[in-house]
Tab-separated table of C-alpha atoms in Angstrom:
chain	number	residue	atom	x	y	z
R	236	MET	CA	92.148	51.208	76.753
R	237	SER	CA	94.498	52.981	78.967
R	238	GLN	CA	98.128	52.626	80.365
R	239	PHE	CA	98.646	53.508	84.088
R	240	LEU	CA	102.125	54.533	84.978
R	241	TYR	CA	104.463	56.867	87.265
R	242	ARG	CA	107.082	58.982	85.814
R	243	PRO	CA	109.386	61.924	87.109
R	244	ALA	CA	107.367	65.114	87.657
R	245	LYS	CA	108.231	68.139	85.290
R	246	ALA	CA	107.657	71.817	85.675
R	247	SER	CA	104.684	71.691	83.373
R	248	ASP	CA	102.977	69.298	85.785
R	249	LEU	CA	103.089	71.406	88.811
R	250	ALA	CA	100.083	73.464	88.044
R	251	ARG	CA	98.055	70.257	88.030
R	252	CYS	CA	99.908	69.061	91.216
R	253	VAL	CA	99.002	72.121	93.268
R	254	ALA	CA	95.225	71.855	92.036
R	255	LEU	CA	95.432	68.126	93.379
R	256	PHE	CA	97.038	69.177	96.651
R	257	ARG	CA	94.367	71.992	97.227
R	258	GLN	CA	91.791	69.648	96.452
R	259	GLY	CA	93.042	67.261	99.039
R	260	GLY	CA	93.044	69.844	101.792
R	261	SER	CA	96.825	70.801	101.763
R	262	ARG	CA	97.869	74.322	102.604
R	263	GLY	CA	101.102	76.513	102.632
R	264	ALA	CA	103.997	75.645	100.759
R	265	LEU	CA	102.592	72.674	98.592
R	266	LEU	CA	100.079	75.247	96.966
R	267	ASP	CA	103.228	77.707	96.128
R	268	GLN	CA	103.754	76.779	92.432
R	269	ALA	CA	106.853	78.919	92.302
R	270	LEU	CA	108.470	77.501	95.147
R	271	LEU	CA	107.847	73.780	93.816
R	272	THR	CA	109.260	74.973	90.529
R	273	GLN	CA	112.357	76.097	92.303
R	274	LEU	CA	112.951	73.165	94.418
R	275	LEU	CA	112.330	70.811	91.331
R	276	SER	CA	114.740	72.696	89.310
R	277	GLU	CA	117.450	72.536	91.964
R	278	HIS	CA	117.034	68.743	92.465
R	279	VAL	CA	115.747	69.462	96.011
R	280	LEU	CA	112.656	67.566	95.461
R	281	ALA	CA	114.734	64.442	95.099
R	282	ILE	CA	111.786	62.165	94.593
R	283	ALA	CA	109.049	63.832	92.474
R	284	CYS	CA	106.724	61.722	90.389
R	285	VAL	CA	103.219	61.819	89.191
R	286	PHE	CA	100.686	59.210	88.690
R	287	GLU	CA	99.258	59.478	85.171
R	288	GLU	CA	96.803	57.712	82.888
R	289	ARG	CA	97.938	57.600	79.186
R	290	ARG	CA	95.054	56.803	76.661
R	291	PHE	CA	95.640	55.215	73.334
R	292	ASP	CA	94.173	58.287	71.478
R	293	GLY	CA	97.015	60.358	72.690
R	294	THR	CA	95.692	62.057	75.587
R	295	ALA	CA	96.666	61.567	79.204
R	296	THR	CA	95.687	62.768	82.657
R	297	VAL	CA	97.806	63.299	85.875
R	298	TRP	CA	95.684	61.665	88.563
R	299	GLY	CA	98.141	62.201	91.374
R	300	CYS	CA	101.698	62.927	92.641
R	301	GLY	CA	104.339	62.760	95.315
R	302	PHE	CA	107.147	64.621	96.503
R	303	SER	CA	109.911	63.712	99.109
R	304	ALA	CA	113.319	65.579	99.969
R	305	PHE	CA	116.197	64.741	102.363
R	306	VAL	CA	117.382	66.501	105.307
R	307	THR	CA	120.574	66.426	107.458
R	308	PRO	CA	121.038	64.125	110.377
R	309	GLU	CA	120.797	67.182	112.664
R	310	VAL	CA	117.363	68.176	111.130
R	311	ALA	CA	116.328	64.545	111.360
R	312	ALA	CA	117.117	64.386	115.098
R	313	ARG	CA	115.203	67.683	115.871
R	314	ALA	CA	112.234	66.330	113.833
R	315	CYS	CA	112.270	63.264	115.875
R	316	ARG	CA	112.183	65.247	119.221
R	317	GLY	CA	109.412	67.276	117.883
R	318	GLU	CA	111.455	70.342	117.748
R	319	ILE	CA	110.235	71.462	114.208
R	320	PRO	CA	106.534	72.653	114.372
R	321	ASP	CA	104.690	72.604	110.952
R	322	LEU	CA	107.577	70.565	109.623
R	323	VAL	CA	106.759	70.338	105.885
R	324	ASN	CA	105.983	74.060	105.553
R	325	THR	CA	109.188	74.879	107.802
R	326	LEU	CA	111.348	72.740	105.759
R	327	MET	CA	110.011	73.966	102.262
R	328	TYR	CA	109.793	77.762	103.196
R	329	SER	CA	113.465	77.806	104.539
R	330	HIS	CA	114.533	77.900	100.971
R	331	ARG	CA	113.504	81.437	100.878
R	332	GLY	CA	115.684	82.287	103.548
R	333	PRO	CA	119.524	82.042	104.344
R	334	ALA	CA	119.707	78.707	105.800
R	335	PRO	CA	117.758	76.167	103.546
R	336	MET	CA	116.935	72.739	105.435
R	337	LEU	CA	116.444	70.494	102.367
R	338	LEU	CA	119.344	69.022	100.564
R	339	GLY	CA	120.428	69.540	96.958
R	340	ARG	CA	121.920	66.949	94.885
R	341	THR	CA	125.636	67.357	96.066
R	342	GLU	CA	124.747	67.141	99.665
R	343	GLN	CA	122.502	64.169	99.092
R	344	ALA	CA	125.344	62.410	97.295
R	345	ARG	CA	127.741	63.141	100.214
R	346	LEU	CA	125.476	61.837	102.830
R	347	ASN	CA	124.281	58.706	100.866
R	348	ALA	CA	127.904	57.841	100.636
R	349	ALA	CA	128.239	58.497	104.418
R	350	GLY	CA	125.054	56.403	105.352
R	351	GLU	CA	123.247	59.215	106.559
R	352	MET	CA	119.988	59.424	104.406
R	353	HIS	CA	116.964	60.954	106.180
R	354	VAL	CA	114.045	61.393	103.935
R	355	VAL	CA	110.671	63.485	104.370
R	356	MET	CA	107.624	62.593	102.492
R	357	LEU	CA	106.469	66.184	101.905
R	358	ASN	CA	103.120	64.931	100.757
R	359	PHE	CA	101.357	62.599	98.075
R	360	VAL	CA	97.806	62.973	96.760
R	361	ILE	CA	95.462	61.024	94.492
R	362	ASP	CA	92.580	62.707	92.815
R	363	ASP	CA	89.392	61.399	94.783
R	364	SER	CA	86.881	62.820	92.214
R	365	PRO	CA	84.250	60.268	91.115
R	366	GLU	CA	85.748	59.955	87.538
R	367	ALA	CA	89.093	58.874	89.002
R	368	PRO	CA	90.220	55.502	88.386
R	369	ALA	CA	91.005	55.061	91.897
R	370	ALA	CA	91.978	51.267	91.950
R	371	GLU	CA	94.319	51.685	88.969
R	372	ILE	CA	95.985	54.789	90.407
R	373	ASP	CA	96.204	53.481	93.871
R	374	MET	CA	98.209	50.451	92.663
R	375	VAL	CA	100.576	52.629	90.751
R	376	CYS	CA	101.169	54.936	93.685
R	377	ASN	CA	102.076	51.795	95.820
R	378	LYS	CA	104.717	50.766	93.417
R	379	ALA	CA	105.976	54.157	92.853
R	380	PHE	CA	106.606	54.734	96.514
R	381	LEU	CA	108.549	51.766	96.813
R	382	MET	CA	110.703	52.068	93.667
R	383	THR	CA	111.520	55.778	94.051
R	384	HIS	CA	112.495	55.603	97.680
R	385	SER	CA	114.598	52.368	97.482
R	386	GLY	CA	118.356	52.345	96.783
R	387	TYR	CA	119.013	55.116	99.499
R	388	GLY	CA	119.764	52.913	102.438
R	389	LEU	CA	117.431	55.078	104.549
R	390	ARG	CA	118.262	55.918	108.048
R	391	THR	CA	114.905	57.773	109.001
R	392	TYR	CA	111.666	58.056	106.991
R	393	PHE	CA	109.413	60.919	108.144
R	394	MET	CA	105.869	61.824	107.102
R	395	GLU	CA	103.567	64.711	108.531
R	396	LEU	CA	99.909	64.280	108.711
R	397	ASN	CA	97.579	67.078	108.840
R	398	ASP	CA	94.141	66.665	110.252
R	399	ARG	CA	92.873	69.222	107.620
R	400	GLU	CA	93.605	66.572	104.736
R	401	ARG	CA	91.075	64.156	104.055
R	402	LYS	CA	93.267	61.142	103.585
R	403	THR	CA	94.828	61.669	106.954
R	404	PRO	CA	92.769	58.949	108.894
R	405	ALA	CA	93.699	56.081	106.529
R	406	LEU	CA	97.355	57.252	106.586
R	407	ARG	CA	97.590	57.559	110.206
R	408	GLN	CA	96.077	54.029	110.514
R	409	SER	CA	98.585	52.646	108.107
R	410	ALA	CA	101.453	54.439	109.856
R	411	MET	CA	100.652	52.979	113.069
R	412	ALA	CA	100.362	49.343	111.303
R	413	MET	CA	103.914	49.987	110.032
R	414	GLY	CA	105.115	50.479	113.344
R	415	CYS	CA	105.932	54.279	113.183
R	416	LYS	CA	106.957	56.078	116.142
R	417	THR	CA	105.118	59.502	116.824
R	418	ALA	CA	107.047	62.618	117.519
R	419	PRO	CA	106.010	64.905	120.375
R	420	ALA	CA	103.603	67.524	119.554
R	421	PRO	CA	101.958	70.385	121.659
R	422	GLU	CA	98.383	69.696	122.960
R	423	GLY	CA	95.860	70.501	120.438
R	424	ALA	CA	98.244	70.477	117.433
R	425	THR	CA	96.594	69.485	114.132
R	426	ALA	CA	99.644	68.067	112.573
R	427	HIS	CA	101.764	65.228	113.616
R	428	VAL	CA	104.987	63.606	112.554
R	429	TYR	CA	105.371	59.882	112.175
R	430	PHE	CA	108.845	58.447	111.457
R	431	LEU	CA	110.447	55.027	111.018
R	432	GLU	CA	114.028	54.322	111.978
R	433	GLU	CA	116.431	51.754	110.558
R	434	PRO	CA	117.207	49.891	113.844
R	435	MET	CA	113.654	48.620	113.865
R	436	PHE	CA	114.345	46.506	110.834
R	437	SER	CA	116.794	44.377	112.599
R	438	GLU	CA	113.732	43.038	114.550
R	439	HIS	CA	111.436	43.071	111.540
R	440	PRO	CA	113.289	41.583	108.785
R	441	PHE	CA	110.177	40.974	106.731
R	442	HIS	CA	108.629	44.290	107.129
R	443	ALA	CA	107.102	45.674	103.973
R	444	LEU	CA	109.235	48.664	103.761
R	445	ARG	CA	112.493	46.712	104.725
R	446	MET	CA	113.823	47.269	101.135
R	447	LEU	CA	113.950	51.044	101.797
R	448	PHE	CA	116.513	50.732	104.633
R	449	ARG	CA	118.590	48.168	102.797
R	450	ARG	CA	122.054	49.806	102.230
R	451	ARG	CA	124.295	48.853	99.248
R	452	THR	CA	127.182	50.530	97.694
R	453	PRO	CA	126.799	51.359	93.953
R	454	ARG	CA	129.378	49.727	91.759
R	455	LEU	CA	128.806	51.244	88.236
R	456	GLY	CA	129.875	54.720	89.323
R	457	LEU	CA	127.268	56.622	87.000
R	458	ALA	CA	127.232	60.350	86.365
R	459	PRO	CA	124.061	62.191	87.371
R	460	ALA	CA	123.106	62.800	83.559
R	461	GLN	CA	123.366	59.057	82.846
R	462	GLN	CA	121.335	58.210	85.984
R	463	ASP	CA	118.612	60.682	84.684
R	464	LEU	CA	118.445	58.818	81.416
R	465	LEU	CA	118.382	55.373	83.078
R	466	VAL	CA	115.437	56.295	85.388
R	467	LEU	CA	113.445	57.328	82.345
R	468	ALA	CA	114.386	54.158	80.409
R	469	LEU	CA	113.321	52.002	83.419
R	470	ARG	CA	109.851	53.482	83.108
R	471	GLY	CA	109.849	52.226	79.696
R	472	CYS	CA	110.231	55.524	77.782
R	473	PRO	CA	111.850	55.258	74.103
R	474	ASP	CA	114.737	57.411	73.223
R	475	GLU	CA	112.723	60.129	71.574
R	476	GLU	CA	110.902	60.529	74.712
R	477	ILE	CA	113.946	60.537	76.914
R	478	ALA	CA	115.374	63.176	74.568
R	479	SER	CA	112.393	65.353	75.046
R	480	GLU	CA	112.128	64.806	78.881
R	481	LEU	CA	115.642	65.613	79.316
R	482	GLY	CA	115.800	68.690	76.857
R	483	ILE	CA	118.562	67.028	74.752
R	484	THR	CA	118.934	65.693	71.411
R	485	TRP	CA	118.513	62.109	70.085
R	486	ASN	CA	122.213	62.038	69.229
R	487	THR	CA	123.061	63.044	72.687
R	488	VAL	CA	120.863	60.068	73.983
R	489	ARG	CA	122.695	57.713	71.856
R	490	LYS	CA	126.089	58.898	73.057
R	491	ARG	CA	125.102	58.766	76.631
R	492	TRP	CA	123.966	55.138	76.185
R	493	ARG	CA	127.348	54.332	74.598
R	494	ALA	CA	129.218	55.916	77.665
R	495	ILE	CA	126.772	53.844	79.988
R	496	PHE	CA	127.721	50.645	78.235
R	497	GLN	CA	131.408	51.476	78.507
R	498	ARG	CA	131.134	52.347	82.058
R	499	ALA	CA	129.075	48.916	82.927
R	500	GLU	CA	131.539	46.764	80.977
R	501	GLN	CA	134.405	48.260	82.851
R	502	ALA	CA	132.788	48.132	86.382
R	503	LEU	CA	131.097	44.875	86.017
R	504	PRO	CA	132.667	42.753	83.266
R	505	GLY	CA	130.055	40.256	81.658
R	506	LEU	CA	126.959	42.423	82.966
R	507	LEU	CA	125.994	43.065	79.237
R	508	GLY	CA	126.491	39.556	78.105
R	509	ASP	CA	129.387	37.622	76.832
R	510	PRO	CA	131.613	39.450	74.256
R	511	PRO	CA	130.781	38.566	70.725
R	512	ALA	CA	132.730	35.786	68.875
R	513	THR	CA	135.623	36.876	66.736
R	514	GLY	CA	134.106	38.085	63.390
R	515	ALA	CA	130.484	38.008	64.775
R	516	GLY	CA	130.442	42.061	65.101
R	517	THR	CA	129.508	43.850	68.289
R	518	ALA	CA	126.448	43.518	70.433
R	519	ARG	CA	123.785	45.972	69.490
R	520	GLY	CA	122.725	48.727	71.896
R	521	THR	CA	119.380	47.195	72.365
R	522	GLU	CA	120.666	43.782	73.174
R	523	LYS	CA	122.609	45.432	75.861
R	524	ARG	CA	120.121	47.424	77.332
R	525	ARG	CA	117.886	44.383	78.537
R	526	PRO	CA	120.497	42.948	81.000
R	527	LEU	CA	121.412	46.443	82.174
R	528	LEU	CA	117.926	47.521	83.026
R	529	SER	CA	117.331	44.307	84.743
R	530	PHE	CA	120.251	44.830	86.816
R	531	LEU	CA	119.204	48.195	87.790
R	532	GLU	CA	115.849	46.977	88.697
R	533	GLU	CA	117.522	45.004	91.273
R	534	HIS	CA	120.059	47.587	92.312
R	535	PRO	CA	118.274	51.027	92.436
R	536	GLU	CA	121.411	52.258	94.497
R	537	GLU	CA	123.062	52.595	91.184
R	538	LEU	CA	120.657	55.485	90.308
R	539	ARG	CA	120.962	57.552	93.615
R	540	PRO	CA	123.395	60.388	94.209
R	541	TRP	CA	126.679	59.205	95.644
R	542	LEU	CA	129.923	60.909	96.344
R	543	SER	CA	132.797	58.828	97.163
R	544	ALA	CA	135.159	60.106	99.908
R	545	HIS	CA	137.949	59.065	97.738
């Protein structure tokens, strides 16, 4: 018996991720573990998750992973015009030079508040070896994509497909079925950029990816450390695992929960339930978590970087 899930990627996952990318035919920056480690530690890999099988004997296997990052409106416009050849490698390797093109958390927060979020799917891969549980991991991958890319109110979504990668024919067919535009490319190019833009969804309100482009202002005003905790809690992680994943103590986890509850009660009175009757004591933390996590599942914008202009 096994449980299949997705979770945020850690530095210790990256060797496996590189092996999977190599197996799938990727090249260049995605095979550079040191670069991936740098981008992950700097929160430049804003969306980085692994698809994992956890067995009840305590063992686990990462069967796939996916990474996405954000760019400025100017870089997005150039990508739409086909002016950035070898897009993914150019974006990633730019962080070894004086003018990095992918955004850190502070810039993500600023542009999110400005309504200018442009995301590039750097790549994703699923192990295609015979022993891989393909159907189960594919289901997890689809859910992970929708959940991790929602809440940003995207303006543009990009993906680059390279003919060297085995998954490209299926993904190209999917991209065209979704209505993606194709950026200009030189004759004979082996890599092509496909993209979706927010305006198209006014004509296609029931598009499967509409939720990625829905824009809502967060109301809770959560700090980044609080958001990191809640992302793990939404994946079903107990407090002990949250502490381990974030490199903090269990007592710190408890303090963060209390601060989160206080913030939620101030911002949205009644969100965590009615206050207890006089003499009935206070609601336990576990009782407050259920309505909070249910709210966050419907409002992923609360977990995304946001920097108010005021």
